[in-house]
Short mmCIF file of C-alpha atoms and ligand atoms in Angstrom, two decimals:
data_model
loop_
_atom_site.label_atom_id
_atom_site.label_comp_id
_atom_site.label_asym_id
_atom_site.label_seq_id
_atom_site.Cartn_x
_atom_site.Cartn_y
_atom_site.Cartn_z
CA UNK A 1371 3.49 -58.08 96.28
CA UNK A 1372 -0.15 -57.13 96.47
CA UNK A 1373 -0.51 -53.72 94.82
CA UNK A 1374 -3.38 -51.21 94.81
CA UNK A 1375 -3.47 -48.38 92.24
CA UNK A 1376 -5.63 -45.37 93.13
CA UNK A 1377 -7.53 -43.73 90.25
CA UNK A 1378 -9.68 -44.47 87.23
CA UNK A 1379 -8.28 -42.83 84.09
CA UNK A 1380 -6.05 -43.68 81.15
CA UNK A 1381 -3.00 -43.02 83.31
CA UNK A 1382 -4.13 -45.65 85.82
CA UNK A 1383 -4.82 -48.16 83.05
CA UNK A 1384 -1.26 -47.61 81.79
CA UNK A 1385 0.16 -48.00 85.33
CA UNK A 1386 -1.86 -51.20 85.91
CA UNK A 1387 -0.86 -52.54 82.47
CA UNK A 1388 2.83 -52.01 83.28
CA UNK A 1389 2.51 -53.47 86.81
CA UNK A 1390 0.65 -56.52 85.49
CA UNK A 1391 3.76 -57.41 83.44
CA UNK A 1392 5.89 -57.59 86.59
CA UNK A 1393 6.77 -60.96 88.09
CA UNK A 1394 6.87 -59.38 91.54
CA UNK A 1395 3.14 -58.55 91.47
CA UNK A 1396 0.85 -61.27 92.85
CA UNK A 1397 -2.45 -59.40 93.10
CA UNK A 1398 -3.31 -56.09 91.49
CA UNK A 1399 -6.27 -53.85 92.38
CA UNK A 1400 -7.55 -50.67 90.74
CA UNK A 1401 -9.39 -48.30 93.09
CA UNK A 1402 -11.94 -47.91 91.55
CA UNK A 1403 -10.49 -48.51 88.05
CA UNK A 1404 -12.29 -48.40 84.69
CA UNK A 1405 -13.32 -50.63 81.77
CA UNK A 1406 -9.66 -51.10 80.79
CA UNK A 1407 -8.11 -51.79 84.18
CA UNK A 1408 -10.69 -54.58 84.64
CA UNK A 1409 -8.74 -56.61 82.06
CA UNK A 1410 -5.44 -56.50 83.99
CA UNK A 1411 -6.49 -55.86 87.60
CA UNK A 1412 -9.42 -56.35 89.94
CA UNK A 1413 -11.53 -53.20 90.05
CA UNK A 1414 -12.59 -52.17 93.54
CA UNK A 1415 -15.89 -50.61 92.54
CA UNK A 1416 -17.37 -48.13 94.98
CA UNK A 1417 -14.18 -47.45 96.96
CA UNK A 1418 -13.43 -43.70 96.89
CA UNK A 1419 -9.65 -43.23 96.44
CA UNK A 1420 -9.86 -39.96 98.42
CA UNK A 1421 -11.36 -41.64 101.50
CA UNK A 1422 -8.21 -42.39 103.48
CA UNK A 1423 -9.90 -44.43 106.17
CA UNK A 1424 -11.72 -46.64 103.66
CA UNK A 1425 -8.57 -47.07 101.54
CA UNK A 1426 -6.54 -48.03 104.64
CA UNK A 1427 -9.24 -50.52 105.66
CA UNK A 1428 -9.19 -52.10 102.21
CA UNK A 1429 -5.38 -52.18 102.21
CA UNK A 1430 -5.32 -54.03 105.54
CA UNK A 1431 -8.03 -56.50 104.45
CA UNK A 1432 -6.27 -57.37 101.22
CA UNK A 1433 -2.77 -57.26 102.73
CA UNK A 1434 -1.61 -54.60 100.30
CA UNK A 1435 2.20 -54.23 100.20
CA UNK A 1436 2.32 -51.20 97.92
CA UNK A 1437 -0.16 -48.39 97.27
CA UNK A 1438 0.39 -46.44 94.04
CA UNK A 1439 -1.19 -43.03 93.72
CA UNK A 1440 -2.55 -41.92 90.33
CA UNK A 1441 -4.36 -38.55 90.41
CA UNK A 1442 -3.78 -35.39 92.46
CA UNK A 1443 -6.92 -35.44 94.61
CA UNK A 1444 -5.99 -38.34 96.96
CA UNK A 1445 -2.60 -36.72 97.62
CA UNK A 1446 -4.16 -33.41 98.63
CA UNK A 1447 -6.58 -35.36 100.84
CA UNK A 1448 -3.60 -36.91 102.65
CA UNK A 1449 -4.30 -40.50 101.62
CA UNK A 1450 -0.59 -41.27 101.09
CA UNK A 1451 0.16 -39.97 104.62
CA UNK A 1452 -2.60 -42.14 106.12
CA UNK A 1453 -1.43 -45.29 104.34
CA UNK A 1454 2.13 -44.66 105.46
CA UNK A 1455 1.01 -44.14 109.03
CA UNK A 1456 -0.78 -47.49 108.76
CA UNK A 1457 2.57 -49.06 107.83
CA UNK A 1458 1.85 -49.56 104.14
CA UNK A 1459 4.45 -48.57 101.53
CA UNK A 1460 3.11 -45.85 99.23
CA UNK A 1461 4.26 -44.39 95.97
CA UNK A 1462 3.09 -40.77 96.23
CA UNK A 1463 4.30 -37.75 98.21
CA UNK A 1464 2.86 -36.60 101.52
CA UNK A 1465 0.19 -33.88 101.44
CA UNK A 1466 2.81 -31.20 102.09
CA UNK A 1467 4.88 -32.32 99.12
CA UNK A 1468 1.74 -32.44 97.00
CA UNK A 1469 1.33 -28.70 97.66
CA UNK A 1470 3.98 -28.25 94.94
CA UNK A 1471 1.02 -28.96 92.65
CA UNK A 1472 -1.86 -27.97 94.90
CA UNK A 1473 -0.78 -24.38 95.46
CA UNK A 1474 0.83 -22.35 92.69
CA UNK A 1475 1.99 -19.77 95.24
CA UNK A 1476 3.72 -22.46 97.29
CA UNK A 1477 5.25 -23.91 94.14
CA UNK A 1478 6.54 -20.53 92.91
CA UNK A 1479 8.10 -19.82 96.32
CA UNK A 1480 9.77 -23.22 96.24
CA UNK A 1481 11.19 -22.46 92.78
CA UNK A 1482 12.32 -18.99 93.86
CA UNK A 1483 13.95 -20.21 97.10
CA UNK A 1484 15.88 -22.85 95.19
CA UNK A 1485 16.91 -20.74 92.18
CA UNK A 1486 14.91 -22.89 89.78
CA UNK A 1487 14.30 -20.88 86.57
CA UNK A 1488 10.65 -19.84 86.16
CA UNK A 1489 8.54 -16.86 85.04
CA UNK A 1490 8.59 -13.79 87.30
CA UNK A 1491 5.37 -13.43 89.27
CA UNK A 1492 3.35 -11.93 92.06
CA UNK A 1493 0.86 -13.73 94.33
CA UNK A 1494 -2.21 -11.91 95.65
CA UNK A 1495 -5.15 -12.55 97.90
CA UNK A 1496 -6.70 -9.18 97.03
CA UNK A 1497 -8.09 -8.12 93.69
CA UNK A 1498 -6.71 -4.59 93.69
CA UNK A 1499 -3.18 -5.78 94.37
CA UNK A 1500 -3.37 -8.31 91.53
CA UNK A 1501 -4.75 -5.75 89.06
CA UNK A 1502 -2.12 -3.15 89.98
CA UNK A 1503 0.67 -5.72 89.54
CA UNK A 1504 -0.76 -6.86 86.18
CA UNK A 1505 -0.99 -3.28 84.91
CA UNK A 1506 2.59 -2.68 85.91
CA UNK A 1507 3.78 -5.90 84.19
CA UNK A 1508 1.72 -5.35 81.00
CA UNK A 1509 0.35 -7.86 78.46
CA UNK A 1510 0.77 -10.57 77.34
CA UNK A 1511 0.42 -11.92 80.85
CA UNK A 1512 -0.72 -15.11 82.57
CA UNK A 1513 -3.32 -15.29 85.37
CA UNK A 1514 -3.47 -18.45 87.48
CA UNK A 1515 -5.90 -19.53 90.17
CA UNK A 1516 -3.69 -20.69 93.05
CA UNK A 1517 -5.39 -24.02 93.81
CA UNK A 1518 -6.38 -27.15 91.92
CA UNK A 1519 -8.80 -26.30 89.10
CA UNK A 1520 -8.69 -29.45 86.94
CA UNK A 1521 -6.28 -27.80 84.48
CA UNK A 1522 -8.70 -24.93 83.82
CA UNK A 1523 -7.32 -22.33 86.23
CA UNK A 1524 -4.67 -20.85 83.90
CA UNK A 1525 -5.51 -17.98 81.56
CA UNK A 1526 -2.93 -16.77 79.05
CA UNK A 1527 -4.05 -13.19 78.22
CA UNK A 1528 -2.93 -11.29 75.13
CA UNK A 1529 -4.54 -8.06 76.34
CA UNK A 1530 -4.48 -6.37 79.73
CA UNK A 1531 -8.27 -6.11 79.78
CA UNK A 1532 -8.55 -9.92 79.41
CA UNK A 1533 -6.15 -10.26 82.35
CA UNK A 1534 -8.23 -7.90 84.45
CA UNK A 1535 -11.36 -9.87 83.56
CA UNK A 1536 -9.59 -13.12 84.50
CA UNK A 1537 -8.58 -11.65 87.87
CA UNK A 1538 -12.17 -10.49 88.44
CA UNK A 1539 -13.42 -14.00 87.61
CA UNK A 1540 -11.00 -15.67 90.01
CA UNK A 1541 -11.93 -13.42 92.90
CA UNK A 1542 -15.58 -13.63 91.84
CA UNK A 1543 -15.55 -17.34 92.63
CA UNK A 1544 -15.20 -18.90 89.15
CA UNK A 1545 -12.78 -21.48 90.60
CA UNK A 1546 -14.20 -21.59 94.10
CA UNK A 1547 -11.64 -21.63 96.92
CA UNK A 1548 -8.88 -22.41 94.37
CA UNK A 1549 -9.22 -18.85 93.01
CA UNK A 1550 -9.17 -16.97 96.30
CA UNK A 1551 -5.44 -16.45 95.77
CA UNK A 1552 -4.20 -15.50 92.31
CA UNK A 1553 -0.76 -15.74 90.74
CA UNK A 1554 0.02 -13.11 88.09
CA UNK A 1555 2.87 -14.26 85.90
CA UNK A 1556 5.16 -13.16 83.10
CA UNK A 1557 4.17 -14.77 79.78
CA UNK A 1558 6.91 -17.07 78.45
CA UNK A 1559 7.27 -18.28 74.87
CA UNK A 1560 8.61 -21.46 73.28
CA UNK A 1561 7.70 -25.14 72.89
CA UNK A 1562 6.51 -26.96 75.99
CA UNK A 1563 8.11 -30.12 77.28
CA UNK A 1564 7.40 -32.29 80.31
CA UNK A 1565 10.09 -34.11 82.24
CA UNK A 1566 8.86 -36.44 84.96
CA UNK A 1567 11.11 -37.95 87.59
CA UNK A 1568 10.82 -40.71 90.17
CA UNK A 1569 11.83 -38.87 93.32
CA UNK A 1570 12.80 -40.44 96.60
CA UNK A 1571 15.13 -39.48 99.40
CA UNK A 1572 16.05 -36.22 97.65
CA UNK A 1573 17.18 -37.95 94.44
CA UNK A 1574 15.58 -37.58 91.00
CA UNK A 1575 15.54 -40.40 88.44
CA UNK A 1576 14.32 -38.68 85.30
CA UNK A 1577 12.02 -40.43 82.85
CA UNK A 1578 11.84 -39.69 79.12
CA UNK A 1579 10.60 -36.30 77.87
CA UNK A 1580 6.99 -35.99 76.65
CA UNK A 1581 4.84 -33.35 75.04
CA UNK A 1582 1.11 -33.00 75.56
CA UNK A 1583 -1.44 -31.26 73.30
CA UNK A 1584 -3.79 -29.39 75.60
CA UNK A 1585 -6.08 -27.65 73.12
CA UNK A 1586 -9.19 -29.42 71.84
CA UNK A 1587 -8.77 -28.90 68.11
CA UNK A 1588 -6.17 -29.12 65.33
CA UNK A 1589 -3.63 -26.31 65.11
CA UNK A 1590 -3.79 -25.79 68.92
CA UNK A 1591 -7.18 -24.13 68.59
CA UNK A 1592 -10.22 -24.30 70.86
CA UNK A 1593 -10.48 -24.66 74.61
CA UNK A 1594 -7.96 -26.34 76.91
CA UNK A 1595 -8.62 -29.99 77.71
CA UNK A 1596 -7.07 -32.61 79.94
CA UNK A 1597 -4.84 -33.46 76.91
CA UNK A 1598 -5.72 -34.66 73.39
CA UNK A 1599 -2.50 -36.44 72.50
CA UNK A 1600 1.12 -36.82 73.51
CA UNK A 1601 4.40 -38.25 72.34
CA UNK A 1602 7.69 -39.34 73.83
CA UNK A 1603 10.53 -38.57 73.61
CA UNK A 1604 10.34 -34.98 72.35
CA UNK A 1605 12.46 -34.78 69.20
CA UNK A 1606 12.98 -31.00 69.17
CA UNK A 1607 14.76 -30.82 72.55
CA UNK A 1608 18.50 -30.12 72.28
CA UNK A 1609 21.02 -32.02 74.42
CA UNK A 1610 21.81 -28.78 76.22
CA UNK A 1611 18.14 -28.17 77.05
CA UNK A 1612 17.73 -31.75 78.22
CA UNK A 1613 20.74 -31.44 80.52
CA UNK A 1614 19.36 -28.17 81.91
CA UNK A 1615 15.99 -29.79 82.68
CA UNK A 1616 17.64 -32.79 84.35
CA UNK A 1617 19.71 -30.40 86.48
CA UNK A 1618 16.57 -28.45 87.49
CA UNK A 1619 14.73 -31.66 88.42
CA UNK A 1620 17.72 -32.91 90.45
CA UNK A 1621 17.99 -29.65 92.36
CA UNK A 1622 14.23 -29.64 92.95
CA UNK A 1623 14.32 -33.21 94.28
CA UNK A 1624 17.20 -32.37 96.61
CA UNK A 1625 15.29 -29.34 97.91
CA UNK A 1626 12.20 -31.42 98.76
CA UNK A 1627 14.27 -33.40 101.25
CA UNK A 1628 16.01 -30.61 103.14
CA UNK A 1629 14.94 -27.74 105.40
CA UNK A 1630 12.83 -25.71 105.25
CA UNK A 1631 10.71 -27.99 103.02
CA UNK A 1632 11.47 -31.46 104.38
CA UNK A 1633 8.73 -33.20 102.45
CA UNK A 1634 8.35 -36.93 102.57
CA UNK A 1635 8.56 -36.98 98.82
CA UNK A 1636 8.42 -40.50 97.41
CA UNK A 1637 6.61 -40.26 94.12
CA UNK A 1638 6.63 -38.59 90.75
CA UNK A 1639 7.73 -34.99 90.47
CA UNK A 1640 6.46 -33.73 87.13
CA UNK A 1641 8.24 -30.68 85.71
CA UNK A 1642 6.23 -28.76 83.12
CA UNK A 1643 8.77 -26.69 81.16
CA UNK A 1644 8.77 -24.07 78.46
CA UNK A 1645 11.87 -24.09 76.25
CA UNK A 1646 12.43 -20.32 76.16
CA UNK A 1647 15.20 -18.51 74.26
CA UNK A 1648 16.91 -18.17 77.69
CA UNK A 1649 16.74 -21.93 78.30
CA UNK A 1650 14.13 -24.20 79.91
CA UNK A 1651 11.95 -22.55 82.55
CA UNK A 1652 9.42 -24.22 84.83
CA UNK A 1653 5.74 -23.49 84.21
CA UNK A 1654 4.57 -25.77 86.98
CA UNK A 1655 5.17 -28.84 89.07
CA UNK A 1656 2.73 -31.72 89.40
CA UNK A 1657 3.07 -34.21 92.22
CA UNK A 1658 1.99 -37.27 90.20
CA UNK A 1659 2.27 -39.04 86.87
CA UNK A 1660 0.90 -36.99 83.93
CA UNK A 1661 -2.21 -37.98 82.05
CA UNK A 1662 -1.78 -38.72 79.12
CA UNK A 1663 2.07 -38.51 79.40
CA UNK A 1664 2.19 -41.78 81.33
CA UNK A 1665 0.51 -43.58 78.44
CA UNK A 1666 3.57 -42.91 76.22
CA UNK A 1667 6.26 -43.07 78.90
CA UNK A 1668 5.48 -46.44 80.49
CA UNK A 1669 5.28 -48.45 77.23
CA UNK A 1670 8.90 -47.38 76.62
CA UNK A 1671 10.10 -48.32 80.12
CA UNK A 1672 11.97 -51.62 80.02
CA UNK A 1673 12.65 -51.80 83.76
CA UNK A 1674 10.21 -53.53 86.11
CA UNK A 1675 7.80 -50.77 87.17
CA UNK A 1676 6.74 -52.57 90.36
CA UNK A 1677 10.35 -52.71 91.55
CA UNK A 1678 10.93 -49.05 90.69
CA UNK A 1679 7.80 -47.91 92.53
CA UNK A 1680 8.50 -50.11 95.54
CA UNK A 1681 12.10 -48.88 95.81
CA UNK A 1682 10.88 -45.27 95.59
CA UNK A 1683 8.20 -45.94 98.20
CA UNK A 1684 10.86 -47.37 100.55
CA UNK A 1685 13.24 -44.42 100.07
CA UNK A 1686 15.71 -46.76 98.40
CA UNK A 1687 17.03 -44.52 95.63
CA UNK A 1688 20.08 -46.71 94.91
CA UNK A 1689 17.91 -49.61 93.73
CA UNK A 1690 16.21 -47.56 91.03
CA UNK A 1691 17.52 -48.34 87.58
CA UNK A 1692 15.65 -47.07 84.51
CA UNK A 1693 16.12 -48.62 81.08
CA UNK A 1694 14.28 -47.22 78.08
CA UNK A 1695 13.34 -48.69 74.74
CA UNK A 1696 14.75 -46.72 71.80
CA UNK A 1697 11.26 -46.69 70.20
CA UNK A 1698 9.15 -43.60 69.78
CA UNK A 1699 5.66 -43.52 71.26
CA UNK A 1700 2.68 -41.48 70.08
CA UNK A 1701 -0.73 -41.37 71.78
CA UNK A 1702 -3.91 -40.00 70.20
CA UNK A 1703 -6.91 -39.40 72.46
CA UNK A 1704 -10.36 -40.40 71.22
CA UNK A 1705 -12.90 -38.18 72.92
CA UNK A 1706 -16.68 -37.83 73.04
CA UNK A 1707 -18.34 -35.28 70.76
CA UNK A 1708 -18.61 -31.99 72.64
CA UNK A 1709 -15.69 -32.58 75.01
CA UNK A 1710 -14.38 -30.55 76.91
CA UNK A 1711 -17.94 -29.17 77.07
CA UNK A 1712 -21.07 -31.25 77.58
CA UNK A 1713 -21.11 -34.71 75.95
CA UNK A 1714 -23.25 -37.82 75.85
CA UNK A 1715 -22.13 -41.19 77.20
CA UNK A 1716 -23.21 -44.80 76.68
CA UNK A 1717 -22.12 -45.04 73.01
CA UNK A 1718 -21.05 -48.54 72.04
CA UNK A 1719 -17.32 -48.80 71.21
CA UNK A 1720 -16.04 -51.26 68.62
CA UNK A 1721 -12.76 -52.05 66.91
CA UNK A 1722 -10.34 -52.05 69.87
CA UNK A 1723 -9.20 -55.63 69.18
CA UNK A 1724 -8.57 -54.78 65.52
CA UNK A 1725 -6.55 -51.73 66.57
CA UNK A 1726 -4.49 -53.72 69.09
CA UNK A 1727 -3.80 -56.38 66.45
CA UNK A 1728 -1.58 -53.80 64.69
CA UNK A 1729 2.13 -54.00 65.48
CA UNK A 1730 3.14 -51.94 68.51
CA UNK A 1731 -0.37 -50.68 69.32
CA UNK A 1732 -1.92 -50.59 72.82
CA UNK A 1733 -5.23 -48.98 73.69
CA UNK A 1734 -5.58 -47.57 77.20
CA UNK A 1735 -9.09 -46.83 78.45
CA UNK A 1736 -9.80 -43.42 79.97
CA UNK A 1737 -13.60 -43.16 80.16
CA UNK A 1738 -15.24 -46.49 79.39
CA UNK A 1739 -17.67 -48.80 81.14
CA UNK A 1740 -19.59 -52.00 80.46
CA UNK A 1741 -23.35 -51.52 79.96
CA UNK A 1742 -26.03 -53.91 81.22
CA UNK A 1743 -25.66 -55.98 78.02
CA UNK A 1744 -21.93 -56.36 78.71
CA UNK A 1745 -20.98 -54.07 75.82
CA UNK A 1746 -18.09 -51.62 76.15
CA UNK A 1747 -19.50 -48.08 76.05
CA UNK A 1748 -18.23 -44.51 76.40
CA UNK A 1749 -18.39 -43.18 79.95
CA UNK A 1750 -16.37 -39.95 79.91
CA UNK A 1751 -15.08 -37.00 77.90
CA UNK A 1752 -11.76 -38.61 77.04
CA UNK A 1753 -12.67 -42.18 76.11
CA UNK A 1754 -9.58 -43.99 74.80
CA UNK A 1755 -5.83 -43.40 74.50
CA UNK A 1756 -4.52 -45.05 71.37
CA UNK A 1757 -0.77 -45.59 71.78
CA UNK A 1758 1.63 -46.78 69.09
CA UNK A 1759 5.35 -47.53 69.27
CA UNK A 1760 7.52 -47.19 66.20
CA UNK A 1761 11.18 -47.25 65.30
CA UNK A 1762 10.86 -43.68 64.03
CA UNK A 1763 8.63 -40.80 65.13
CA UNK A 1764 6.83 -40.90 61.77
CA UNK A 1765 6.19 -44.64 62.02
CA UNK A 1766 4.72 -44.25 65.51
CA UNK A 1767 2.45 -41.41 64.32
CA UNK A 1768 1.24 -43.34 61.28
CA UNK A 1769 0.51 -46.45 63.34
CA UNK A 1770 -1.38 -44.49 65.96
CA UNK A 1771 -3.64 -42.96 63.32
CA UNK A 1772 -4.09 -46.28 61.52
CA UNK A 1773 -5.25 -47.73 64.85
CA UNK A 1774 -7.60 -44.77 65.48
CA UNK A 1775 -9.29 -45.49 62.13
CA UNK A 1776 -10.16 -49.01 63.29
CA UNK A 1777 -12.01 -47.83 66.41
CA UNK A 1778 -15.50 -46.43 66.21
CA UNK A 1779 -18.17 -44.99 68.45
CA UNK A 1780 -20.84 -42.41 67.74
CA UNK A 1781 -19.41 -38.89 68.06
CA UNK A 1782 -15.73 -39.99 68.06
CA UNK A 1783 -13.63 -36.82 68.22
CA UNK A 1784 -9.86 -36.62 67.76
CA UNK A 1785 -7.08 -34.29 66.73
CA UNK A 1786 -5.46 -35.35 63.47
CA UNK A 1787 -2.26 -33.34 64.04
CA UNK A 1788 -0.71 -34.93 67.13
CA UNK A 1789 3.06 -34.59 66.71
CA UNK A 1790 2.74 -32.65 63.42
CA UNK A 1791 4.50 -29.56 64.73
CA UNK A 1792 7.37 -31.56 66.17
CA UNK A 1793 7.68 -33.54 62.93
CA UNK A 1794 7.99 -30.24 61.05
CA UNK A 1795 10.83 -29.14 63.33
CA UNK A 1796 11.64 -26.49 65.91
CA UNK A 1797 10.94 -23.59 63.54
CA UNK A 1798 7.21 -24.40 63.65
CA UNK A 1799 7.11 -22.77 67.12
CA UNK A 1800 8.47 -19.43 65.85
P1 AMP B 2488 -0.04 -24.99 83.95
O1 AMP B 2488 -1.27 -25.66 84.46
O2 AMP B 2488 0.62 -24.04 84.91
O3 AMP B 2488 0.91 -25.90 83.25
O4 AMP B 2488 -0.56 -24.08 82.73
C1 AMP B 2488 -1.35 -24.60 81.70
C2 AMP B 2488 -0.83 -24.09 80.39
O5 AMP B 2488 -0.83 -22.66 80.37
C3 AMP B 2488 0.62 -24.47 80.11
O6 AMP B 2488 0.73 -25.74 79.58
C4 AMP B 2488 1.03 -23.38 79.15
O7 AMP B 2488 0.56 -23.67 77.85
C5 AMP B 2488 0.29 -22.18 79.66
N1 AMP B 2488 1.13 -21.37 80.57
C6 AMP B 2488 1.26 -21.52 81.91
N2 AMP B 2488 2.13 -20.62 82.41
C7 AMP B 2488 2.57 -19.89 81.38
C8 AMP B 2488 3.49 -18.79 81.24
N3 AMP B 2488 4.10 -18.25 82.29
N4 AMP B 2488 3.72 -18.30 80.00
C9 AMP B 2488 3.06 -18.82 78.92
N5 AMP B 2488 2.19 -19.83 78.98
C10 AMP B 2488 1.93 -20.37 80.19
N1 LIG B 2489 -1.07 -33.73 80.94
C1 LIG B 2489 -0.99 -32.76 81.95
C2 LIG B 2489 -1.15 -33.25 83.32
O1 LIG B 2489 -1.19 -34.42 83.62
O2 LIG B 2489 -1.22 -32.40 84.21
#
């Protein structure tokens, strides 16, 4: 097969890395890719993954057999639909299915209609209605911009006045069109856990659990980021909770396929859960692989990823068979100084080879580039994803940090407590 992966982050490097291991892949392209994908795929520099017409043209020219969607933006832009109309198999839901991520109101209605446990909520397109509902619900309370806001549109408010300010900000245009509808939601408590599933033809094939660390600094302090570290599987999840999440994902997958939704859902459905005292409840759906979750999930997948994605893209659920390594995986993100705020780029990176020489260590590139001297330099907020496998959770954590020590660039910023809470046990969330 000739395969094209849309996107340019650490997630796409991990997807390309896993596809490159497959014997069924002849040619592999990253659209547009990054400094890391260049080592395992051909980067298609200058091709915008959200430009459906250009992507279809490229796919025809290069006789692409399978398109694999990475980030959310191409899905919302309908690129998967266009490729499918052009007769090319695509891993990624249609634009309607992607609304499960793209609109929180749509997603909450989907959960409600299908009895999927989630926080109680109200959805408003007027400020006064949202404020009245929030006052009635009381703090703590969560305010969410309805549309895509690069992970920044969710405000967990301890006080009612913060909630009112957040509502004002949304309707005041802080998130553009994404904030013109606002979801006001009950605040849930408990550890978070993600469960992603390959979904096709109404069937869910669940992957391993993973847990992200969204805050910038140690101890879950500082602003939210795209994710500073992640591990898989999640050791504090009970068997009962796991079974409940699998059941929720299966029911969600079945609902995508039947009326009134009838999505052409052939892609990842990502369930973001909170493990509440009443059992797992959905915080959100994403319509794609998680970033950085993918960087710890795929290194543990022993099945051929190309075959899994192709079967999903063809609606062939019966051919999907997932085998997992018993190892633990921990990923630590190396970021640029200042991230998630302003940061400088162009800093020379060294030590990746030394890090990857350690047992079980793989470094996925998120924001890197080659400068005019051919040196690898920083080119984004999140720069590298340092992933280590280990036979125990502790071993994986230690290896990941040992590898992080070997890599250097000016302004290197990382959290030193990835997985610390989980290692200390469930009581650390109380
Ligand atoms: P989301 O983008 O919906 O996953 O929200 C981002 C983050 O906000 C989540 O990972 C949670 O930490 C937090 N969050 C979202 N919804 C809630 C909720 N109902 N209760 C408590 N925290 C929430
Ligand atoms: N790591 C969270 C996400 O991919 O949305």
